[in-house]
Amino acid sequence: MLIILWLIQDLLTVFTGGGMQIPGLFMLGIVFKLLFNDGSDDGSIWAIWAAFSGGILWDIRWIGIPGFFSLGYVVVVLIVIQVWGLIPPQGRESGTGLIVFLLLEASQLIPPAIPVLVLGGSTGWNYFLMQQVYSLPAILLTMYIYVQKLKSINL
Amino acid sequence: MENRRSTAREFVHGLTALILALFLLGVSSSLGVMKSIVDIWGALLFIPEYPAVVMREMFLGWRSWSRDKDILSAEVTRLKSENATLRLELARVAGERAYSDDMKPDAKTARVTLRAPMSWWSEIRIDRGRNDKITQGLPVFSNGYLVGRVSSVSMMSSWAELITSSSFMIPAVIEETRELGVVAGDGNGSVLLRYIPAGRGVRSGMKVSTAMIGEQLPPGLPIGQIAGEFSPGTDGYATYRIEPGADLSRFYTVSY
């Protein structure tokens, strides 16, 4: 599933030709999986290295310098593991909407911010801000799917 | 205890991944092999990315075609307007020339001696006849524009059928578009141009003159100008109202 999301993200970037910043579907998928992790460290470790690999491939494809997105992706995964780990599994199903939203938002905010911070330039910031706008519908859609899945589990 | 070990493993893996990413970020720019790796990865992704490339080209082509179409459409509209203006100007010049031709010294004039109220828009009598070399079918003018043609001739006078007569029908041409039609009166003071194919860009102000396919009238005699569309017609042909160049309500003499 993550491979498909990575490819969709890549195909959409090819289709727009860089004229429009595509939401980080791959990272939304990883965060989504982590939100339903049963607490086993295998799932978390798998997510760390999946994010690292996906980031490396993204860097090689679109940045040319490996490290930018892989670093950002790993940071996001560690943040999600730590924050989500602070909430007891029994309390994750209600009243955590804002936290879920912030975690999903972090997955869209941190990775593209690193190359902009390192490389700089007003154009980079413009693209970064545009991506945040375009990411919002994807985040809301992911939240909707998250809620639907929670409902189906509780039925 | 188990939970703490699990957290420690996550921490180790996370820290390793972070260090590795930072290491790659630090050294990859100086590695000569990076360019080859980027090229190879790009080549591998070429196949799955191909549909997106094709769709992008199609989208760009469509957008370009749409933009070009708008530009061309605007250009065509501009050129049409310019063309119509030039044609009107040309017609105006041609009309002035026709008027001056009518005023040439050898033009003969005849006085209108009778215009019966019952046939006000149909015929007039003039004071010139066979003795003055008037022949049947001879066009008569007022103010340089065709007002009718001689329908019957006697020794001292002649009758001329007016272009507003319902039985008056002559082939005519719109000078700007070269569309052929038939000029006919309606017996009530109006002159119509019939049988013009619809949608040929006929506009008000375009000049109408006799066509060379007429049997009796020579071509190029000015009649008037298009005043507007009378009826679009249901058979693909439109009818236009003609504003005669001559003032058919106030003419006391005609030239021939």
mmCIF file of C-alpha atoms in Angstrom, chain B residues 141-142 144-147 163 168 170-173 175 182-183 191-193 207-211 217 220-225 242-246 248:
data_model
loop_
_atom_site.group_PDB
_atom_site.id
_atom_site.type_symbol
_atom_site.label_atom_id
_atom_site.label_comp_id
_atom_site.label_asym_id
_atom_site.label_seq_id
_atom_site.Cartn_x
_atom_site.Cartn_y
_atom_site.Cartn_z
ATOM 1 C CA PHE B 141 -31.889 57.124 -61.904
ATOM 2 C CA SER B 142 -32.350 59.649 -59.232
ATOM 3 C CA GLY B 144 -27.214 58.535 -59.098
ATOM 4 C CA TYR B 145 -29.154 55.501 -57.866
ATOM 5 C CA LEU B 146 -31.505 53.246 -59.761
ATOM 6 C CA VAL B 147 -35.157 54.093 -59.168
ATOM 7 C CA ILE B 163 -38.045 49.464 -57.748
ATOM 8 C CA PHE B 168 -40.190 44.719 -60.061
ATOM 9 C CA ILE B 170 -33.983 42.286 -60.918
ATOM 10 C CA PRO B 171 -30.807 40.337 -60.109
ATOM 11 C CA ALA B 172 -28.512 42.229 -57.797
ATOM 12 C CA VAL B 173 -25.231 41.776 -56.026
ATOM 13 C CA GLU B 175 -20.693 44.521 -53.639
ATOM 14 C CA VAL B 182 -32.996 39.402 -56.333
ATOM 15 C CA VAL B 183 -34.118 42.925 -55.603
ATOM 16 C CA VAL B 191 -37.320 47.316 -51.355
ATOM 17 C CA LEU B 192 -36.119 43.854 -50.448
ATOM 18 C CA LEU B 193 -33.145 41.765 -51.368
ATOM 19 C CA LYS B 207 -23.804 48.410 -51.114
ATOM 20 C CA VAL B 208 -26.206 46.719 -53.498
ATOM 21 C CA SER B 209 -26.019 47.134 -57.243
ATOM 22 C CA THR B 210 -27.344 45.401 -60.315
ATOM 23 C CA ALA B 211 -25.701 42.134 -61.243
ATOM 24 C CA LEU B 217 -29.939 46.204 -66.989
ATOM 25 C CA GLY B 220 -22.949 47.826 -61.490
ATOM 26 C CA LEU B 221 -25.876 50.238 -61.350
ATOM 27 C CA PRO B 222 -26.107 51.343 -57.713
ATOM 28 C CA ILE B 223 -29.401 50.618 -56.000
ATOM 29 C CA GLY B 224 -28.805 51.374 -52.346
ATOM 30 C CA GLN B 225 -27.469 49.755 -49.254
ATOM 31 C CA ILE B 242 -32.657 47.779 -48.797
ATOM 32 C CA GLU B 243 -32.453 51.459 -48.218
ATOM 33 C CA PRO B 244 -32.609 52.871 -51.740
ATOM 34 C CA GLY B 245 -29.961 55.407 -52.531
ATOM 35 C CA ALA B 246 -32.554 57.609 -54.165
ATOM 36 C CA LEU B 248 -38.291 57.708 -53.602
#
